[in-house]
XYZ file of C-alpha atoms in Angstrom:
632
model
C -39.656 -5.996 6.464
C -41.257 -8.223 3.713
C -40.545 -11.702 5.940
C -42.474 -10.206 9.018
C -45.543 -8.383 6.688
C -46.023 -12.025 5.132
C -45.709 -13.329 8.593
C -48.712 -11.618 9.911
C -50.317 -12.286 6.566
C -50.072 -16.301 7.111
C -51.776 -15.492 10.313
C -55.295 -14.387 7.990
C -54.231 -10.119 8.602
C -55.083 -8.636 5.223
C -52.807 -7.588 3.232
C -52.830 -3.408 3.894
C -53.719 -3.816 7.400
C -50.390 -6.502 7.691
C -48.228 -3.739 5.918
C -48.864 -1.235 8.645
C -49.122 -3.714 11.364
C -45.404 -5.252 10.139
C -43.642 -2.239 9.313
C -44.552 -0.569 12.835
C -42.832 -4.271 14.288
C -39.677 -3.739 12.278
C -39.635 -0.202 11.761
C -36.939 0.731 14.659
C -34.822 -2.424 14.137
C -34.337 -1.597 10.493
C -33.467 1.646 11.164
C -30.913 0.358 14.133
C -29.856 -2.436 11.843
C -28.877 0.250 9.026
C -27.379 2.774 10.944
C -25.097 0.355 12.666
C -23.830 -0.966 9.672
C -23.460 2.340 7.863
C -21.453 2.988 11.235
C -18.613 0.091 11.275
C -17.387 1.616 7.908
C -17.335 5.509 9.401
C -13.801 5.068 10.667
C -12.310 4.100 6.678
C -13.157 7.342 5.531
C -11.074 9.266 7.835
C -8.032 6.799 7.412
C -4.912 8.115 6.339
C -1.918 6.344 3.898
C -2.369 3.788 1.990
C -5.290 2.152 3.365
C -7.338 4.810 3.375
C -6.543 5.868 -0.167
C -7.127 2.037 -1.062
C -10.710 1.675 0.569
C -12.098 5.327 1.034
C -14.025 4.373 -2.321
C -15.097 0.911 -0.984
C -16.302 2.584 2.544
C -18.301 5.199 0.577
C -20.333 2.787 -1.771
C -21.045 0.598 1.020
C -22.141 3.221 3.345
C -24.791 4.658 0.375
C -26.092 2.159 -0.514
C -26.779 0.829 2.852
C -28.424 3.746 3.427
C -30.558 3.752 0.247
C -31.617 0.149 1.290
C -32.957 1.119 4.598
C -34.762 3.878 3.244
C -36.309 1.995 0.363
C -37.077 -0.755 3.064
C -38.967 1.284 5.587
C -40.908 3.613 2.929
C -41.432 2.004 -0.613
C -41.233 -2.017 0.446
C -44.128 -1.775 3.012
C -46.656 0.259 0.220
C -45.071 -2.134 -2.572
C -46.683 -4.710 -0.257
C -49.672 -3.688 0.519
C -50.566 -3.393 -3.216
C -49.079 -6.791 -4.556
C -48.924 -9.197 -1.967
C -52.142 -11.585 -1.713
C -53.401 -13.156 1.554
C -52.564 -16.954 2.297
C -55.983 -18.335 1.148
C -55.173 -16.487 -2.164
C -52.628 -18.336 -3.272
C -52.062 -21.494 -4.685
C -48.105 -23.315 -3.391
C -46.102 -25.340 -5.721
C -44.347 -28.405 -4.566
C -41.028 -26.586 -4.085
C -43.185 -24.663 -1.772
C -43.893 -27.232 0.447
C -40.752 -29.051 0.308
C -38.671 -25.989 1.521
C -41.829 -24.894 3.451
C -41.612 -28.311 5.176
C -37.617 -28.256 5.746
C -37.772 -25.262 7.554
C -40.721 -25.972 9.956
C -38.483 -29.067 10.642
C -34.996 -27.003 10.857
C -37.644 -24.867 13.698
C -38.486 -27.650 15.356
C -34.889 -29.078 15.940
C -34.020 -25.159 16.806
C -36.495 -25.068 19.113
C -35.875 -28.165 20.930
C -32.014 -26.809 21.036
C -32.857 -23.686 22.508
C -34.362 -24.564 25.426
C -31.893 -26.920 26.226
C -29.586 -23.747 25.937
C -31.900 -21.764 28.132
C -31.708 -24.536 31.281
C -27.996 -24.717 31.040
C -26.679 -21.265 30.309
C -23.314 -21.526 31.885
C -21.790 -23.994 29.851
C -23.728 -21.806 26.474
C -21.507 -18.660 28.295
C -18.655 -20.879 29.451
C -18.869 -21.554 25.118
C -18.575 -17.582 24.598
C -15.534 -17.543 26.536
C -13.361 -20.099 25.247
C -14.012 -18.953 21.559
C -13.035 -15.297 23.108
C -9.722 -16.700 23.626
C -9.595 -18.987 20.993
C -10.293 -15.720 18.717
C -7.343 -13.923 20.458
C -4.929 -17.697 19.752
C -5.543 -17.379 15.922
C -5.020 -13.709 15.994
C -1.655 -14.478 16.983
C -1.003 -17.577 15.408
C -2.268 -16.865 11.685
C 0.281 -16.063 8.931
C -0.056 -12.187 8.255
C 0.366 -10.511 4.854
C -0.008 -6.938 3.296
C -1.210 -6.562 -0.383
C -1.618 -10.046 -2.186
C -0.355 -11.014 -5.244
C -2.428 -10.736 -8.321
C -2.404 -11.944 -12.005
C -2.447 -8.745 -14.019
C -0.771 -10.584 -16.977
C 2.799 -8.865 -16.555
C 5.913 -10.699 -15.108
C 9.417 -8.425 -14.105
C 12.735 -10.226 -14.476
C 15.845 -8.501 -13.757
C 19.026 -10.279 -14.594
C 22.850 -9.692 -12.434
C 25.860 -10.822 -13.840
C 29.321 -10.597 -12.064
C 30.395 -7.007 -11.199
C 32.713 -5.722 -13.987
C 30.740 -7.596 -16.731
C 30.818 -5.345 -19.966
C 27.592 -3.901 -21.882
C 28.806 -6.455 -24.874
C 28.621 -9.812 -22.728
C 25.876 -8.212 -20.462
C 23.918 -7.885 -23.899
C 24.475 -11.678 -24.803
C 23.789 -12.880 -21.375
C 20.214 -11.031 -21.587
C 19.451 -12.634 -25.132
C 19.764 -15.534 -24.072
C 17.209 -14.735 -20.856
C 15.130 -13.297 -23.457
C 15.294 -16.356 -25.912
C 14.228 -18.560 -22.746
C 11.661 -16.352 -21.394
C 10.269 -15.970 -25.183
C 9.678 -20.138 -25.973
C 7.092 -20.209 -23.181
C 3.679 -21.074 -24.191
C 2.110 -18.957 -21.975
C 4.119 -15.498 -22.898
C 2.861 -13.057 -25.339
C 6.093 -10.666 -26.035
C 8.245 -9.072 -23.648
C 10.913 -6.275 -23.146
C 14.849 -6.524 -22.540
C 16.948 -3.625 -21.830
C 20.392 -3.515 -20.632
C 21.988 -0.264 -19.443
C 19.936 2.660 -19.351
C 17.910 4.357 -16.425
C 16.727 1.077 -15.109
C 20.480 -0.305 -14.830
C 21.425 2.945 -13.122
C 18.522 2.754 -10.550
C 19.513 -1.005 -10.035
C 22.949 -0.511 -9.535
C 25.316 -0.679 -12.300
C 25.532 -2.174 -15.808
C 25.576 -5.631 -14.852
C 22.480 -5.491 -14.649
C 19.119 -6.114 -17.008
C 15.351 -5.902 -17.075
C 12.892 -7.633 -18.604
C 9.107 -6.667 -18.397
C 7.077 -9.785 -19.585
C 3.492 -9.339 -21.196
C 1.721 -12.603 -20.398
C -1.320 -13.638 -22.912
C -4.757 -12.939 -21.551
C -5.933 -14.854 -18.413
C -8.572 -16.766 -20.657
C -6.348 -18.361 -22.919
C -3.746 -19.472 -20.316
C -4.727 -22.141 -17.460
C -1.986 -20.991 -15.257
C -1.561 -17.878 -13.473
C 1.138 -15.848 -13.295
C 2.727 -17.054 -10.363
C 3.124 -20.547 -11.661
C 4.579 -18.879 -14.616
C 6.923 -18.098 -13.046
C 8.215 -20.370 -10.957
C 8.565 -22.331 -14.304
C 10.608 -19.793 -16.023
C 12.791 -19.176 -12.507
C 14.019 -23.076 -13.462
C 14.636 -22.446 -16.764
C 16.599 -19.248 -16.370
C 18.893 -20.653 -13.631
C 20.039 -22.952 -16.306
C 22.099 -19.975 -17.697
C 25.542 -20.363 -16.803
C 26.880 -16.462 -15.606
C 23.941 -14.794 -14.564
C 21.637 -14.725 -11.791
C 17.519 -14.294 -12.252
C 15.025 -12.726 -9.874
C 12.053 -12.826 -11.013
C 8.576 -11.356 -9.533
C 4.775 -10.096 -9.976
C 4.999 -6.706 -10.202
C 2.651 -5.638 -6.912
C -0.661 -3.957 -7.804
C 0.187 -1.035 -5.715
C 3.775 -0.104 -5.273
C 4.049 2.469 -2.162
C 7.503 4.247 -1.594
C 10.862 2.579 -1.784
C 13.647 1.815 -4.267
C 14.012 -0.368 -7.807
C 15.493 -3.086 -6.158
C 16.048 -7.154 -7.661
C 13.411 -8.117 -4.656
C 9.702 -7.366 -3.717
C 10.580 -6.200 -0.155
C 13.533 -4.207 1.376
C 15.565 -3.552 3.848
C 18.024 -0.566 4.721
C 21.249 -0.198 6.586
C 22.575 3.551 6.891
C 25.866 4.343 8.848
C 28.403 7.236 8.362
C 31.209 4.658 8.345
C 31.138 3.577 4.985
C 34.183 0.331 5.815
C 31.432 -0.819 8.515
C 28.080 -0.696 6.169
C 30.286 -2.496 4.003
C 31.270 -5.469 6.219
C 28.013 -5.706 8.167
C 25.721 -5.414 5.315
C 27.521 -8.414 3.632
C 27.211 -10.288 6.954
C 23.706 -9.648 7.545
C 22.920 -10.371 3.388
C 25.210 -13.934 4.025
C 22.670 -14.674 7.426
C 19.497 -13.824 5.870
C 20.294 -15.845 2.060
C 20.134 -19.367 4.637
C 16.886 -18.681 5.956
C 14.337 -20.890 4.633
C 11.545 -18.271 5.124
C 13.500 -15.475 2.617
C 14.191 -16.228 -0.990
C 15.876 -14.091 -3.604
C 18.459 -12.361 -1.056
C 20.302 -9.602 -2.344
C 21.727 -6.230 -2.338
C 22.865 -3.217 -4.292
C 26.443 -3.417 -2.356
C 28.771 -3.606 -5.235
C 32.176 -3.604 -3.578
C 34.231 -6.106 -5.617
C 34.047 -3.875 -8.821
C 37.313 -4.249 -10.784
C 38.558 -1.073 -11.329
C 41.749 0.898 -12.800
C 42.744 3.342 -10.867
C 45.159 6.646 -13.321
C 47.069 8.312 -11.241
C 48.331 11.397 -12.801
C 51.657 12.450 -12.337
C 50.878 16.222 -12.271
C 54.958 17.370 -12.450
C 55.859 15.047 -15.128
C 52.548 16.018 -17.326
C 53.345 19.559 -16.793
C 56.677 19.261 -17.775
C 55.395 17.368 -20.617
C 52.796 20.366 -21.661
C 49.808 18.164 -20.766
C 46.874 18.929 -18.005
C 44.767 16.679 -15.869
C 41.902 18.101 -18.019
C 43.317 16.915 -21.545
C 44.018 13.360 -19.951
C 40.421 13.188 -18.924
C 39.217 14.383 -22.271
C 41.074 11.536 -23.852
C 40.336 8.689 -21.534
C 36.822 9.742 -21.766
C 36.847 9.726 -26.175
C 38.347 6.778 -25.701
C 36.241 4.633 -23.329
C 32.732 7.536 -23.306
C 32.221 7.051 -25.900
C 31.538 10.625 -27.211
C 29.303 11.835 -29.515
C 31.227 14.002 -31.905
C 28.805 14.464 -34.685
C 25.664 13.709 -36.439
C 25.413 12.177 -39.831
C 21.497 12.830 -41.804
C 19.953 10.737 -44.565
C 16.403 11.372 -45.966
C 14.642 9.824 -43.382
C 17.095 9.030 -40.780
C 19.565 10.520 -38.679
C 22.627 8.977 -36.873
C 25.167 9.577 -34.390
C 28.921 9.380 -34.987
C 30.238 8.174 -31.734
C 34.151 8.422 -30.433
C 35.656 5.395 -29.106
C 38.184 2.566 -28.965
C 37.269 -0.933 -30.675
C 35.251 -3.099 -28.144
C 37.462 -5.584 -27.763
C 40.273 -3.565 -26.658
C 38.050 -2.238 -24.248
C 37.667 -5.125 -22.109
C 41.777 -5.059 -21.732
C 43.460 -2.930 -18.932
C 46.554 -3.397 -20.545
C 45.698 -1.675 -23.475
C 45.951 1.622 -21.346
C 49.251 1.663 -22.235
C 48.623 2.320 -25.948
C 46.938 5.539 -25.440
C 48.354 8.772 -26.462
C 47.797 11.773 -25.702
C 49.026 15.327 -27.427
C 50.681 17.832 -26.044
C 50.910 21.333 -26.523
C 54.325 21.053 -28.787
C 52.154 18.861 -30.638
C 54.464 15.598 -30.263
C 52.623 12.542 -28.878
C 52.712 10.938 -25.143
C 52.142 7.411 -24.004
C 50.350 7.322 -21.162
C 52.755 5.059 -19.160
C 55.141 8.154 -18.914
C 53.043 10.679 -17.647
C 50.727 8.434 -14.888
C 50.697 5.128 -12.637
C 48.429 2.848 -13.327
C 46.975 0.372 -10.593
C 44.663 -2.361 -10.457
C 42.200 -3.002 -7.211
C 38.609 -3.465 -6.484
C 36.030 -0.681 -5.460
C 32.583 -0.358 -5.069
C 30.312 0.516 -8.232
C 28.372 2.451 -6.396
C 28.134 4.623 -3.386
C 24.169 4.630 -2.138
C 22.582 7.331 0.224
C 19.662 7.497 1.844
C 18.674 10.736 3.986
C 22.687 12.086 3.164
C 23.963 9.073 4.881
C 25.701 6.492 2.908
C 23.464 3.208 2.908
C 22.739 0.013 1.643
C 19.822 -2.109 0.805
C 19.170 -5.437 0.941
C 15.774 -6.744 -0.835
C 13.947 -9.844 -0.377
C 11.649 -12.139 -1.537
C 9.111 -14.083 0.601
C 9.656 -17.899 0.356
C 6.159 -19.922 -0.912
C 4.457 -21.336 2.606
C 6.048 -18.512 4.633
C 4.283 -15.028 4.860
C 5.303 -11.101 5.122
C 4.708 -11.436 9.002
C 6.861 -13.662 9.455
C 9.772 -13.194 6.655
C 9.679 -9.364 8.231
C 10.051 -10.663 11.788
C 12.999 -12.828 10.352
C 14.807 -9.813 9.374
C 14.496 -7.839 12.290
C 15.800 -10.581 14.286
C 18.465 -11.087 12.463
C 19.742 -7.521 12.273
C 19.156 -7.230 15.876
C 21.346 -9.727 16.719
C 24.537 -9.081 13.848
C 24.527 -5.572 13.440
C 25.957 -3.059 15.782
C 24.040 0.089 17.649
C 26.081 2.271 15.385
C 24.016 1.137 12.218
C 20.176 2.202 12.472
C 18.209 0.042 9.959
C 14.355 0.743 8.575
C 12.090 -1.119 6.527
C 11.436 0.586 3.330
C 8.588 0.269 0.567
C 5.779 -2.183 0.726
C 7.615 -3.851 3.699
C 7.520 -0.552 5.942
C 3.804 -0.052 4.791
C 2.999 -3.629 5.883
C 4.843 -2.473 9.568
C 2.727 0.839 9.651
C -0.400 -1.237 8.679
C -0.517 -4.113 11.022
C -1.229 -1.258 13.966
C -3.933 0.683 11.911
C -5.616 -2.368 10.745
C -6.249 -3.258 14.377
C -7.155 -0.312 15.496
C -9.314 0.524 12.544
C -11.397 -2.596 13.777
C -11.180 -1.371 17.522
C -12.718 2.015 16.188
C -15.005 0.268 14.270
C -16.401 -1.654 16.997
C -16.561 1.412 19.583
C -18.489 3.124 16.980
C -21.028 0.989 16.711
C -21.742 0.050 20.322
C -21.754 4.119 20.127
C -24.598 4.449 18.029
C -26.262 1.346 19.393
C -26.101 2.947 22.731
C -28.133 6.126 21.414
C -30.241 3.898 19.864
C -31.454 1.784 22.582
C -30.295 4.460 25.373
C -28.273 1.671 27.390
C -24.899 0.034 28.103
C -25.900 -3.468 28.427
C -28.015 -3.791 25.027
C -25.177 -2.940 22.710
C -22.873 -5.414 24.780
C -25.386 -8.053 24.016
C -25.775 -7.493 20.115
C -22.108 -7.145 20.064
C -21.576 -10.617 22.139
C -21.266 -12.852 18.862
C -18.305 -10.602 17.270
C -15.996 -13.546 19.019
C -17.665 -16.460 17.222
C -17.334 -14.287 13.877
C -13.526 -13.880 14.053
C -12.912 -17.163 15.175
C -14.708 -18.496 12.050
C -13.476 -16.511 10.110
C -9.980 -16.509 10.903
C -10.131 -20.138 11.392
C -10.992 -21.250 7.744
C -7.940 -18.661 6.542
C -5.766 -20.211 8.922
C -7.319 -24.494 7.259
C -7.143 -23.214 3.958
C -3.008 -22.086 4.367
C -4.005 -17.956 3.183
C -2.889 -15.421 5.093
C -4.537 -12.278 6.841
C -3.910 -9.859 4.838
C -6.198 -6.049 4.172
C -8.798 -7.786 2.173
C -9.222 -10.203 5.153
C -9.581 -6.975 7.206
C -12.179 -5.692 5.288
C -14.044 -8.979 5.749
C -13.363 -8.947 9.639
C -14.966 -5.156 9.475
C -17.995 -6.407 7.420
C -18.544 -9.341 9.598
C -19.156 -6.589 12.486
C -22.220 -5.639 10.464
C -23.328 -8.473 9.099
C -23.868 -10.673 12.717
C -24.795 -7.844 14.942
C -28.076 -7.683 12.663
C -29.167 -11.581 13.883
C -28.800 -10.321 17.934
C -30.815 -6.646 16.644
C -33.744 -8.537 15.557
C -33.817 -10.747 18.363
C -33.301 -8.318 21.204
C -35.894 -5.493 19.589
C -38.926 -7.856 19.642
C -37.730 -9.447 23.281
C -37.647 -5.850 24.736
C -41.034 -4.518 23.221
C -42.239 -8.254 24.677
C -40.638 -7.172 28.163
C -42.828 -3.521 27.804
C -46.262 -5.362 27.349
C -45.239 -7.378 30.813
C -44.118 -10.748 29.214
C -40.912 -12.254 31.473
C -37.609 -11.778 29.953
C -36.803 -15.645 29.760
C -40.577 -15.980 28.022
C -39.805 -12.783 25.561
C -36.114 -14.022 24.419
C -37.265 -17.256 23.755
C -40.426 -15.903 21.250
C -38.579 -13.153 19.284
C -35.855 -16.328 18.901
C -38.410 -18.363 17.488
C -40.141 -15.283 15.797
C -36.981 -14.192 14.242
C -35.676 -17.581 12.873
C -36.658 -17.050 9.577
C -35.470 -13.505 8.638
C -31.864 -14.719 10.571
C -31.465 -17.372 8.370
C -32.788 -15.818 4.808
C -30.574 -12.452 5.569
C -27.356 -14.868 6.643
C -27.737 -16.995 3.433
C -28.127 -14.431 1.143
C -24.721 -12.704 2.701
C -23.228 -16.007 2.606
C -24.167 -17.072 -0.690
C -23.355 -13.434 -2.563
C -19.743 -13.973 -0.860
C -19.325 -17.579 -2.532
C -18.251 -16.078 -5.561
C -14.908 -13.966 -4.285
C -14.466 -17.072 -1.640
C -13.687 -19.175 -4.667
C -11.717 -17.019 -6.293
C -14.293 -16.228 -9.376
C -13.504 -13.594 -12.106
C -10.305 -11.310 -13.233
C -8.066 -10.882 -10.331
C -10.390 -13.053 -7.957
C -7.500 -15.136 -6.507
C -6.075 -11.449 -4.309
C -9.444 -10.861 -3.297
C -10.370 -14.503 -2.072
C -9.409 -13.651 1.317
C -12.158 -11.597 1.628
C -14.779 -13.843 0.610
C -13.615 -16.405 2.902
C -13.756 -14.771 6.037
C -17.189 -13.549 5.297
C -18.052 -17.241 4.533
C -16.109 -18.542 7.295
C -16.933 -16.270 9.992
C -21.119 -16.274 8.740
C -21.547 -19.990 9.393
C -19.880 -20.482 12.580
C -21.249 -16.871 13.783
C -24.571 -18.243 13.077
C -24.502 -21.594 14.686
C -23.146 -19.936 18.107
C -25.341 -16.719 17.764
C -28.540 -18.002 18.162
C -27.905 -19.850 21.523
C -25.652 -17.657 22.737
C -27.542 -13.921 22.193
C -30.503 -15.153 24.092
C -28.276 -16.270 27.225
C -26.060 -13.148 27.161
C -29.601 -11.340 26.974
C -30.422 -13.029 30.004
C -27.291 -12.965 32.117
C -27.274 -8.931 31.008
C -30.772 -8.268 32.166
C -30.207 -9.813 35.519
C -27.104 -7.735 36.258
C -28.807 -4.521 34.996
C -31.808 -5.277 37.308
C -29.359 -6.289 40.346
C -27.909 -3.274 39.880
C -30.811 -1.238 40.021
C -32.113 -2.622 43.124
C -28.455 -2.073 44.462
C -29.105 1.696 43.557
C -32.310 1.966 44.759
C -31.296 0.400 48.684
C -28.339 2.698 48.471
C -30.954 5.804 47.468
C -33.256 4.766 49.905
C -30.660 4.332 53.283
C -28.733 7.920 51.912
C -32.880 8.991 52.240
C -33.161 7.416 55.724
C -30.633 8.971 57.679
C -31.640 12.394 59.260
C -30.313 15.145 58.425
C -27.810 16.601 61.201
């Protein structure tokens, strides 16, 4: 609105008369320009799961406010103009004013010269639109997709797995010394070490530990947390006896279990002697691929155990019970908590148990005694059997079915696409029909979100070439403002796929904004070519004016989206580096978009015109011959 008012004021209009004069020029493609864009985001706030809990926010702030802009733009900009602007023989230029002022009447010049070229040789400007059509579809294919990406929120998870049968005394010492490692970094604050508990339970037994690291504040660290911890992954695989798998805790976690990995996996069969074998052969296959890292499971099967068998005669005879054995074992080995002893300030438990170092011993079964109802004493060799043999820890269902899960870690240069589609491959070709496997947790909401991302941008386009069609009451007009969506994915998706990041919902959400952002260069263009056409000017003549015409509110609307986007492209402020994505495929997709654009809207204007008017001569002759034949 204010480029086109000042445009007719250079020309010598005074300044009220060039308010209402411009505004009634822009008026409709503002209005078309604003509800289009309001449009693309429509389809986010009806989107279920988790991307439609993640951006219903985003899609509602941008719609607004697009809104408010257009309103403010058609009503308060044109009076605001009218009032302050002065006429061109008013006021006095600077020398920054004439340098840019001269730069741009040169950047005309050379656009000029390179659109008519364009105009005479139209096929090979459409033969252009077609190969980056397909080229578009190639990186679609090609690109490394992702789901949520990792970001610095100063925390760091560790979770530590000794061997199975490890006892809370060595499992303790084992995590101290994780802790003492983790602790000397300069870059850690404090952190958290448990062993046992809820956490170990979740995990899978208690040989396991946790440690949630507080990192200090991103300003007084230079590297982020992902470096981190690659450095302390080195460091803590110099313990001898444990194993480490570290991670970022994920921003959003959606479903699934507390596993040692990011990502998982999930085997369910009712044969608990196959899940067992397969899982370990599908767990061996995947640890060797170069695209997983940090390959495990919660299959405990080589547990050490001791199995009592009670001799149910011979206790009788003895006046014992299976219930007073239990009660023994367990105040021996519980431990149990048979009192409560209370200072002033303080309170503690008395617990039951044998000394922890003859705990560790199997043999020292045999020492236990248990009393009988005559009140003499009974070893437990001579009332039960006593045998030695490995079990699992832990017995895991999922949906009543007994299961297992293997988690998994994406390798650094690989991404989820791919690591996902390594899995499935592999299970495909190991496992039998009579295990059914599912992704579970972030890794199933990456599967459920590849289709909805693409058809959220489907929907998004079909809305708009909706509206545009009510807008401009045609089918070919929309096609042609939509015609440089092409050049705007292949930018942007090629400078994610040079720059090694993957495409992940934040690259989406650029895709989806790019829809708005280019279709606004073709509206201007094709609104002041088709009131050109009205007043009888040829179409070649009027495309090639509102080009020129429109040059400078193309290229001051494109820079100002490109340059508020440099900021999140490189990575700028408190969790920039997950949302970088985004900038860069705005970036991106903005300066190729807008080289290809301007040739290539006023062609596809032109090849669209002359099949719409072909086609209504075709009508007419067919009108005209059913109108010709007499009637019987």
């Amino acid at each position: 609105m204010l480029e086109n008012i000042v445009r007719h004021m250079e020309m010598g209009t005074p300044p009220m008369e060039a308010a209402y004069r411009g505004s009634k020029e822009i008026g409709f493609t503002i209005v078309s320009m604003t509800i289009s864009l309001a449009a693309v985001f429509i389809p986010i706030l009806f989107m279920g799961g988790v991307l439609g809990r993640l951006f219903k926010e985003f899609a509602v702030t941008i719609c607004a406010s697009i809104l408010i802009s257009g309103l403010v733009s058609v009503t308060l900009t044109p009076m605001m103009c009218s009032r302050f602007l002065r006429g061109a023989h008013e006021t006095k230029h600077s020398w920054f004013y004439r340098v840019t002022e001269g730069f741009f009447n040169g950047l005309l010049k050379f656009y000029d010269w390179t659109l008519q070229w364009a105009l005479r040789h139209r096929l090979v400007v459409a033969m252009m639109f077609f190969v980056v059509l397909g080229a578009t579809g190639y990186l679609f294919v090609i690109i490394p997709k992702g789901f949520i990406p990792e970001q610095d929120t100063d925390q760091l998870s560790i979770i530590t797995e000794a061997t199975q049968g490890t006892s809370y005394q060595q499992m303790s010492e084992y995590q101290k010394q994780a802790a003492a490692v983790v602790a000397q970094d300069p870059d850690v604050d404090s952190l958290v070490a448990t062993v046992g508990g809820p956490s170990a339970s979740a995990l899978g037994g208690p040989n396991l530990g946790q440690m949630v690291v507080h990192l200090k504040p991103r300003k007084q660290r230079e590297h982020l947390a992902g470096q981190i911890l690659t450095r302390v992954r080195t460091q803590l695989e110099e313990i001898p006896g444990i194993k480490v798998y570290p991670q970022v805790p994920p921003t959003v976690r959606v479903g699934g279990q507390l596993t040692k990995s990011l990502y998982q996996f999930t085997l369910q069969t009712p044969n608990k002697e196959e899940l067992y074998e397969y899982t370990t052969k599908l767990e061996k296959e995947l640890a060797t691929n170069p695209a997983l890292r940090d390959v495990t499971s919660n299959l405990f099967i080589a547990s050490p155990q001791v199995m009592v068998n009670i001799q149910r005669d011979r206790a009788a005879a003895l006046q014992l019970n299976a219930q007073q054995v239990e009660n023994a074992l367990y105040d021996a080995y519980g431990p149990r908590w048979v009192s409560t002893i209370y200072s002033n300030v303080n309170e503690y438990k008395v617990l039951l148990e044998v000394l922890p170092e003859l705990q560790s011993d199997p043999n020292t079964l045999s020492k236990l005694y248990f009393k009988a109802n005559t009140g003499k004493l009974i070893p437990l060799d001579a009332l039960a059997k006593l045998n030695m043999e490995t079990g699992p820890q832990a017995v895991s269902h999922y949906g009543q079915l007994p299961s297992a899960t293997i988690s998994f870690d994406v390798a650094p240069g690989y991404s989820l696409g791919h690591a996902s589609d390594e899995v499935a491959i592999a299970a495909a070709r190991i496992l039998p029909d009579t295990i059914s496997t599912a992704f579970q947790g972030l890794a199933k909401s990456f599967q459920g979100s590849l289709t909805n991302l693409w058809m959220l941008l489907l929907i998004a386009i079909m809305v708009v070439y909706l509206v545009l069609g009510i807008l401009y009451e045609s089918y070919i007009h929309p096609l042609t403002i939509l015609s440089g969506l092409p050049s705007a994915g292949f930018g942007a998706l090629l400078t994610l796929y040079l720059l090694g990041m993957e495409l992940n919902i934040y690259s989406f959400v650029g895709l989806i904004m790019l829809i708005g952002i280019v279709e606004k260069n073709a509206i201007m263009q094709i609104d002041f070519a088709l009131d050109a056409e009205r007043e009888g000017t040829p179409a070649e003549t009027a495309i090639y004016e509102g080009c020129l015409i429109r040059f400078r509110p193309i290229i001051m609307t494109t820079m100002a989206a490109l340059l508020g986007a440099v900021p999140i492209a490189v990575g700028y402020g408190a969790g920039g580096e997950a949302r970088q994505p985004l900038g860069v495929c705005v970036v991106g997709g903005l300066l190729f978009s807008q080289l290809v654009t301007l040739y290539l809207t006023p062609v596809f204007y032109l090849y669209m015109g002359n099949a719409q008017r072909a086609w209504e001569r075709w009508r007419g002759k067919k009108s005209a011959s059913v109108e010709a034949v007499p009637a019987a």
